[in-house]
Short mmCIF file of C-alpha atoms in Angstrom, two decimals:
data_model
loop_
_atom_site.label_atom_id
_atom_site.label_comp_id
_atom_site.label_asym_id
_atom_site.label_seq_id
_atom_site.Cartn_x
_atom_site.Cartn_y
_atom_site.Cartn_z
CA UNK A 1 7.25 -19.90 -6.42
CA UNK A 2 4.27 -22.03 -7.49
CA UNK A 3 1.72 -19.33 -8.36
CA UNK A 4 -1.09 -21.80 -8.96
CA UNK A 5 -0.69 -23.38 -5.53
CA UNK A 6 -0.57 -19.95 -3.87
CA UNK A 7 -3.83 -18.95 -5.47
CA UNK A 8 -5.59 -22.24 -4.73
CA UNK A 9 -4.66 -22.52 -1.07
CA UNK A 10 -7.88 -22.16 0.99
CA UNK A 11 -7.97 -19.17 3.32
CA UNK A 12 -8.58 -21.48 6.27
CA UNK A 13 -5.22 -23.19 5.61
CA UNK A 14 -3.18 -20.02 5.19
CA UNK A 15 -1.22 -18.07 7.78
CA UNK A 16 -1.23 -20.81 10.42
CA UNK A 17 2.09 -19.97 12.08
CA UNK A 18 2.75 -17.11 14.51
CA UNK A 19 5.25 -14.42 13.52
CA UNK A 20 6.49 -12.69 16.68
CA UNK A 21 8.84 -10.02 15.36
CA UNK A 22 8.79 -6.32 14.44
CA UNK A 23 6.36 -5.39 11.69
CA UNK A 24 9.25 -4.05 9.59
CA UNK A 25 10.85 -7.52 9.53
CA UNK A 26 7.58 -9.12 8.41
CA UNK A 27 7.15 -6.50 5.68
CA UNK A 28 10.71 -6.98 4.43
CA UNK A 29 10.16 -10.72 4.16
CA UNK A 30 6.94 -10.26 2.19
CA UNK A 31 8.70 -7.82 -0.16
CA UNK A 32 11.46 -10.39 -0.71
CA UNK A 33 8.83 -13.00 -1.64
CA UNK A 34 7.27 -10.59 -4.13
CA UNK A 35 10.68 -9.89 -5.66
CA UNK A 36 11.19 -13.64 -6.17
CA UNK A 37 7.78 -13.84 -7.86
CA UNK A 38 7.99 -10.77 -10.11
CA UNK A 39 11.62 -10.42 -11.15
CA UNK A 40 11.82 -13.08 -13.88
CA UNK A 41 8.70 -12.01 -15.83
CA UNK A 42 9.60 -8.31 -15.48
CA UNK A 43 13.11 -9.04 -16.75
CA UNK A 44 11.77 -10.96 -19.77
CA UNK A 45 9.40 -8.14 -20.75
CA UNK A 46 12.08 -5.52 -20.03
CA UNK A 47 14.61 -7.20 -22.33
CA UNK A 48 12.07 -7.19 -25.17
CA UNK A 49 11.33 -3.49 -24.60
CA UNK A 50 15.04 -2.65 -24.41
CA UNK A 51 15.61 -4.17 -27.84
CA UNK A 52 13.58 -1.31 -29.32
CA UNK A 53 15.93 1.37 -27.95
CA UNK A 54 18.20 3.18 -30.37
CA UNK A 55 20.97 5.63 -29.48
CA UNK A 56 20.30 5.45 -25.77
CA UNK A 57 16.67 6.53 -25.77
CA UNK A 58 13.07 5.47 -26.18
CA UNK A 59 10.64 8.04 -27.50
CA UNK A 60 7.03 8.37 -28.67
CA UNK A 61 7.84 6.98 -32.09
CA UNK A 62 7.94 3.55 -30.44
CA UNK A 63 4.35 3.79 -29.17
CA UNK A 64 2.81 1.29 -31.59
CA UNK A 65 5.44 -1.40 -30.92
CA UNK A 66 5.31 -0.79 -27.16
CA UNK A 67 1.50 -1.02 -27.09
CA UNK A 68 1.73 -4.40 -28.77
CA UNK A 69 4.37 -5.53 -26.27
CA UNK A 70 2.50 -4.50 -23.10
CA UNK A 71 -0.75 -5.83 -24.59
CA UNK A 72 0.76 -9.26 -25.11
CA UNK A 73 2.74 -9.32 -21.84
CA UNK A 74 0.35 -8.35 -19.04
CA UNK A 75 -1.07 -11.88 -18.78
CA UNK A 76 2.45 -13.23 -18.10
CA UNK A 77 2.96 -10.96 -15.08
CA UNK A 78 1.24 -12.37 -11.97
CA UNK A 79 -1.29 -10.12 -10.18
CA UNK A 80 -0.45 -6.97 -12.21
CA UNK A 81 -3.22 -4.41 -12.78
CA UNK A 82 -1.38 -2.15 -15.25
CA UNK A 83 1.71 -2.47 -17.44
CA UNK A 84 3.33 0.43 -19.31
CA UNK A 85 6.62 1.91 -20.57
CA UNK A 86 8.16 5.30 -19.72
CA UNK A 87 11.04 7.23 -21.20
CA UNK A 88 14.21 8.27 -19.39
CA UNK A 89 12.39 11.26 -17.82
CA UNK A 90 9.41 9.33 -16.45
CA UNK A 91 6.98 10.30 -19.26
CA UNK A 92 4.72 7.46 -20.39
CA UNK A 93 5.38 6.56 -24.05
CA UNK A 94 2.97 3.64 -24.31
CA UNK A 95 -0.65 3.07 -23.45
CA UNK A 96 -1.36 1.22 -20.19
CA UNK A 97 -2.41 -2.38 -20.54
CA UNK A 98 -5.09 -3.39 -18.03
CA UNK A 99 -7.13 -6.55 -17.58
CA UNK A 100 -9.89 -4.84 -19.55
CA UNK A 101 -7.58 -3.84 -22.42
CA UNK A 102 -5.39 -0.92 -23.50
CA UNK A 103 -6.00 2.45 -21.84
CA UNK A 104 -4.88 4.91 -24.48
CA UNK A 105 -5.67 7.90 -22.26
CA UNK A 106 -2.63 7.10 -20.08
CA UNK A 107 -0.27 7.82 -22.99
CA UNK A 108 1.82 10.93 -22.35
CA UNK A 109 1.35 10.93 -18.56
CA UNK A 110 4.11 12.53 -16.53
CA UNK A 111 4.80 10.04 -13.75
CA UNK A 112 8.09 11.59 -12.66
CA UNK A 113 6.61 12.93 -9.40
CA UNK A 114 4.95 9.68 -8.37
CA UNK A 115 6.73 7.95 -5.42
CA UNK A 116 7.87 4.92 -7.42
CA UNK A 117 9.37 7.04 -10.23
CA UNK A 118 11.14 9.41 -7.87
CA UNK A 119 13.01 6.41 -6.46
CA UNK A 120 13.78 4.98 -9.90
CA UNK A 121 14.93 8.32 -11.32
CA UNK A 122 17.13 8.94 -8.29
CA UNK A 123 18.92 5.62 -8.73
CA UNK A 124 19.18 6.17 -12.49
CA UNK A 125 20.93 9.49 -11.86
CA UNK A 126 23.31 7.86 -9.38
CA UNK A 127 24.15 5.16 -11.93
CA UNK A 128 24.99 7.83 -14.50
CA UNK A 129 27.22 9.76 -12.08
CA UNK A 130 29.02 6.79 -10.54
CA UNK A 131 29.13 4.27 -13.35
CA UNK A 132 32.82 3.63 -12.73
CA UNK A 133 32.07 2.32 -9.21
CA UNK A 134 29.31 -0.02 -10.46
CA UNK A 135 26.83 1.70 -8.15
CA UNK A 136 23.95 -0.74 -7.75
CA UNK A 137 21.34 -1.18 -5.01
CA UNK A 138 19.38 -4.10 -6.34
CA UNK A 139 17.64 -6.71 -4.13
CA UNK A 140 19.01 -10.23 -3.84
CA UNK A 141 17.24 -13.41 -4.90
CA UNK A 142 17.24 -16.66 -2.93
CA UNK A 143 20.23 -18.01 -4.83
CA UNK A 144 22.34 -15.01 -3.82
CA UNK A 145 22.30 -13.25 -7.19
CA UNK A 146 21.10 -9.67 -7.56
CA UNK A 147 17.80 -8.83 -9.23
CA UNK A 148 19.63 -6.33 -11.44
CA UNK A 149 17.68 -3.34 -12.81
CA UNK A 150 14.60 -4.24 -10.74
CA UNK A 151 12.97 -2.10 -8.04
CA UNK A 152 9.93 -2.85 -5.92
CA UNK A 153 8.98 0.53 -4.51
CA UNK A 154 7.49 1.22 -1.10
CA UNK A 155 3.72 0.90 -1.03
CA UNK A 156 1.77 4.11 -1.56
CA UNK A 157 -1.85 5.28 -1.81
CA UNK A 158 -2.97 5.27 -5.45
CA UNK A 159 -4.15 8.62 -6.79
CA UNK A 160 -7.31 7.22 -8.42
CA UNK A 161 -8.55 4.31 -6.29
CA UNK A 162 -7.14 5.72 -3.01
CA UNK A 163 -5.95 2.24 -2.07
CA UNK A 164 -2.55 0.92 -0.95
CA UNK A 165 -0.66 0.01 -4.10
CA UNK A 166 2.82 -0.97 -5.20
CA UNK A 167 4.80 -0.52 -8.42
CA UNK A 168 7.60 -2.69 -9.77
CA UNK A 169 10.04 -0.93 -12.10
CA UNK A 170 12.50 -2.51 -14.52
CA UNK A 171 15.30 -0.36 -15.99
CA UNK A 172 15.48 -0.50 -19.79
CA UNK A 173 18.95 -0.21 -21.36
CA UNK A 174 20.26 0.29 -24.87
CA UNK A 175 23.05 -1.77 -26.46
CA UNK A 176 25.70 0.35 -24.75
CA UNK A 177 24.17 -0.29 -21.31
CA UNK A 178 22.82 3.23 -20.83
CA UNK A 179 19.39 3.65 -19.24
CA UNK A 180 16.85 4.34 -21.99
CA UNK A 181 13.62 4.16 -20.04
CA UNK A 182 11.56 2.14 -17.58
CA UNK A 183 9.01 -0.65 -17.59
CA UNK A 184 6.36 -0.11 -14.91
CA UNK A 185 3.84 -2.55 -13.44
CA UNK A 186 1.23 -1.52 -10.86
CA UNK A 187 -0.26 -3.85 -8.23
CA UNK A 188 -3.05 -3.48 -5.67
CA UNK A 189 -1.86 -4.78 -2.29
CA UNK A 190 -5.18 -6.51 -1.71
CA UNK A 191 -4.65 -8.64 -4.84
CA UNK A 192 -1.11 -9.80 -4.08
CA UNK A 193 -0.50 -13.39 -2.89
CA UNK A 194 -1.13 -14.16 0.80
CA UNK A 195 1.65 -13.80 3.33
CA UNK A 196 3.17 -16.59 5.39
CA UNK A 197 2.31 -16.58 9.08
CA UNK A 198 0.27 -14.36 11.37
CA UNK A 199 1.91 -11.14 12.53
CA UNK A 200 1.90 -10.66 16.30
CA UNK A 201 3.03 -7.38 17.84
CA UNK A 202 6.01 -7.68 20.17
CA UNK A 203 5.39 -7.08 23.88
CA UNK A 204 7.12 -3.83 24.87
CA UNK A 205 6.39 -0.54 26.57
CA UNK A 206 5.20 2.19 24.22
CA UNK A 207 4.53 5.80 25.25
CA UNK A 208 2.72 8.44 23.20
CA UNK A 209 2.48 12.17 23.86
CA UNK A 210 -0.92 13.82 24.10
CA UNK A 211 -2.60 16.87 22.61
CA UNK A 212 -2.99 19.91 24.88
CA UNK A 213 -5.67 19.68 27.54
CA UNK A 214 -9.17 20.97 26.59
CA UNK A 215 -8.64 24.31 28.33
CA UNK A 216 -5.45 24.95 26.37
CA UNK A 217 -4.98 25.90 22.73
CA UNK A 218 -5.90 22.98 20.52
CA UNK A 219 -3.30 21.87 17.95
CA UNK A 220 -3.49 19.30 15.17
CA UNK A 221 -1.68 16.02 15.81
CA UNK A 222 0.34 14.28 13.13
CA UNK A 223 -2.52 11.85 12.65
CA UNK A 224 -4.81 14.82 11.92
CA UNK A 225 -2.40 16.19 9.34
CA UNK A 226 -2.07 12.85 7.53
CA UNK A 227 -5.64 11.59 7.96
CA UNK A 228 -6.32 10.97 4.26
CA UNK A 229 -3.48 8.44 4.04
CA UNK A 230 -4.46 6.88 7.38
CA UNK A 231 -8.04 6.40 6.15
CA UNK A 232 -6.85 4.55 3.02
CA UNK A 233 -4.60 2.23 5.05
CA UNK A 234 -7.31 1.50 7.65
CA UNK A 235 -9.84 0.79 4.91
CA UNK A 236 -7.44 -1.74 3.37
CA UNK A 237 -6.83 -3.41 6.75
CA UNK A 238 -10.54 -3.70 7.53
CA UNK A 239 -11.79 -4.70 4.08
CA UNK A 240 -9.00 -7.02 2.96
CA UNK A 241 -6.69 -7.88 5.89
CA UNK A 242 -8.98 -9.26 8.59
CA UNK A 243 -8.96 -6.27 10.96
CA UNK A 244 -12.40 -6.16 12.60
CA UNK A 245 -11.98 -3.60 15.40
CA UNK A 246 -10.11 -0.29 15.21
CA UNK A 247 -9.60 2.38 17.85
CA UNK A 248 -8.02 5.71 16.90
CA UNK A 249 -6.44 7.99 19.50
CA UNK A 250 -6.19 11.34 17.72
CA UNK A 251 -4.49 13.05 20.64
CA UNK A 252 -1.52 10.67 20.75
CA UNK A 253 -1.51 9.78 17.03
CA UNK A 254 -1.72 6.05 17.54
CA UNK A 255 -4.19 3.33 16.63
CA UNK A 256 -5.06 -0.05 18.14
CA UNK A 257 -6.38 -2.87 15.94
CA UNK A 258 -7.72 -6.39 16.47
CA UNK A 259 -7.32 -8.99 13.71
CA UNK A 260 -9.32 -12.16 12.94
CA UNK A 261 -6.35 -14.55 12.89
CA UNK A 262 -5.14 -13.41 16.31
CA UNK A 263 -8.33 -12.12 17.99
CA UNK A 264 -7.16 -12.19 21.62
CA UNK A 265 -4.32 -9.73 21.17
CA UNK A 266 -4.44 -6.12 20.04
CA UNK A 267 -1.75 -4.55 17.85
CA UNK A 268 -0.59 -0.97 18.30
CA UNK A 269 0.13 1.19 15.25
CA UNK A 270 1.95 4.48 15.55
CA UNK A 271 1.07 7.11 12.98
CA UNK A 272 4.36 6.26 11.21
CA UNK A 273 3.10 2.69 10.75
CA UNK A 274 -0.20 3.94 9.33
CA UNK A 275 1.54 6.31 6.94
CA UNK A 276 3.55 3.39 5.55
CA UNK A 277 1.19 1.45 3.30
CA UNK A 278 3.71 -1.42 3.37
CA UNK A 279 2.36 -2.16 6.87
CA UNK A 280 -0.62 -3.86 5.21
CA UNK A 281 1.74 -6.61 4.04
CA UNK A 282 2.16 -7.74 7.66
CA UNK A 283 -1.36 -9.16 7.66
CA UNK A 284 -2.79 -11.99 5.53
CA UNK A 285 -5.34 -11.41 2.77
CA UNK A 286 -8.82 -12.04 4.14
CA UNK A 287 -12.25 -11.75 2.56
CA UNK A 288 -14.61 -9.33 4.26
CA UNK A 289 -16.59 -11.39 6.84
CA UNK A 290 -20.15 -12.29 5.89
CA UNK A 291 -21.10 -11.97 9.58
CA UNK A 292 -20.10 -8.29 9.70
CA UNK A 293 -22.99 -5.91 10.37
CA UNK A 294 -21.28 -2.91 8.82
CA UNK A 295 -21.41 -3.27 5.00
CA UNK A 296 -18.06 -3.33 3.27
CA UNK A 297 -18.86 -0.26 1.17
CA UNK A 298 -19.60 1.83 4.28
CA UNK A 299 -16.14 1.57 5.87
CA UNK A 300 -14.64 4.56 4.06
CA UNK A 301 -17.84 6.58 4.54
CA UNK A 302 -17.60 6.07 8.31
CA UNK A 303 -13.90 6.93 8.37
CA UNK A 304 -14.50 10.08 6.32
CA UNK A 305 -17.29 11.12 8.71
CA UNK A 306 -14.98 10.58 11.70
CA UNK A 307 -12.38 12.79 10.04
CA UNK A 308 -14.98 15.52 9.56
CA UNK A 309 -16.08 15.18 13.18
CA UNK A 310 -12.49 15.47 14.39
CA UNK A 311 -12.01 18.60 12.26
CA UNK A 312 -15.18 20.25 13.58
CA UNK A 313 -14.72 23.82 14.77
CA UNK A 314 -16.77 23.07 17.89
CA UNK A 315 -14.91 23.69 21.18
CA UNK A 316 -15.90 20.15 22.19
CA UNK A 317 -13.84 17.98 19.83
CA UNK A 318 -13.33 14.27 19.15
CA UNK A 319 -10.34 12.79 21.00
CA UNK A 320 -10.74 9.12 20.11
CA UNK A 321 -13.11 6.79 18.28
CA UNK A 322 -13.64 3.14 17.48
CA UNK A 323 -15.29 0.92 14.84
CA UNK A 324 -16.29 -2.73 15.24
CA UNK A 325 -17.64 -4.35 12.08
CA UNK A 326 -19.26 -7.29 13.91
CA UNK A 327 -21.40 -5.41 16.40
CA UNK A 328 -21.85 -2.57 13.93
CA UNK A 329 -21.02 0.10 16.50
CA UNK A 330 -19.10 3.36 16.31
CA UNK A 331 -17.60 4.67 19.56
CA UNK A 332 -16.90 8.36 20.17
CA UNK A 333 -14.98 10.02 22.99
CA UNK A 334 -14.91 13.83 23.24
CA UNK A 335 -12.72 16.42 24.95
CA UNK A 336 -15.51 17.09 27.44
CA UNK A 337 -14.93 13.55 28.77
CA UNK A 338 -18.27 12.49 27.33
CA UNK A 339 -18.44 9.25 25.34
CA UNK A 340 -21.08 7.52 23.27
CA UNK A 341 -21.57 4.34 21.27
CA UNK A 342 -24.09 4.14 18.48
CA UNK A 343 -25.09 1.85 15.59
CA UNK A 344 -23.22 2.86 12.46
CA UNK A 345 -26.54 3.67 10.71
CA UNK A 346 -27.37 6.26 13.35
CA UNK A 347 -23.88 7.68 13.20
CA UNK A 348 -24.16 8.19 9.44
CA UNK A 349 -27.58 9.78 9.82
CA UNK A 350 -26.34 12.50 12.15
CA UNK A 351 -25.85 15.95 10.69
CA UNK A 352 -22.35 16.41 9.23
CA UNK A 353 -20.15 18.37 11.67
CA UNK A 354 -19.40 21.99 10.81
#
């Protein structure tokens, strides 16, 4: 892939075709494109790191050499925010290289419980147990060969920035072929290359169950239980993916969005879609519109306030809400069947719900 041409293509010339297929198919295609882009540089860096392994392991004694390697290699890996090396147990044994320089404070981190490492460690264990069957689940490149020892994990919400992110992992092996550790590279979804085509939701009947009626016992929906993740995904869609109008139905755990490249059609997200940060890959990268009335840095504040309003202990509770960045309005619909629309400034000035 020609990285320079990808980066220089004007936004107005990108995503001109219509993609009328399930969102999962669009996401899988974007992930395949990223694999084509990232595999070769990750493999090159991984081979250099593997050459340091002795007796089937990498340990902290290699820190100095590994810091030099990640420091010299980050610039060769397109779009990466961080580059680092972990041992066989998912413990970081190098500093993290960022665009601002080495972050020594990341040394010694236990990443074994992070989503990307759980997947890598699981496959590493399977390889150890079933080596005789050549157990491998690597993605394929365009030429039909496997991207061996390379994993592009499912997108997740980063612990620090609270943004949809993705990690590529390359398995490091010693001279005997045993897994000695892992090379990790973190990416922000909003900084990855633009997708091809405009995603359009397929026309089909979709039914969602509702919360109990107001006079019955109120129970939390799945959207309520996972609201922190939903907020991060919606913020990404609105700030970086051209979504300008969002309507959340808390009772049925589904969301409707309108997107700049296909403004006449709404797209329906189930809560499962919103909990999968990979869904952001179905929409092209877009700068936040200058014409928007709601400031970019107020999107998360509004979403957090809506969460608090939904969680209010008041017997009259929020059932649905909407945000439109161009008219600057927040819409609220309550269990009492009352609704209101107000400028976002007024909404943020109201007393926080108790």
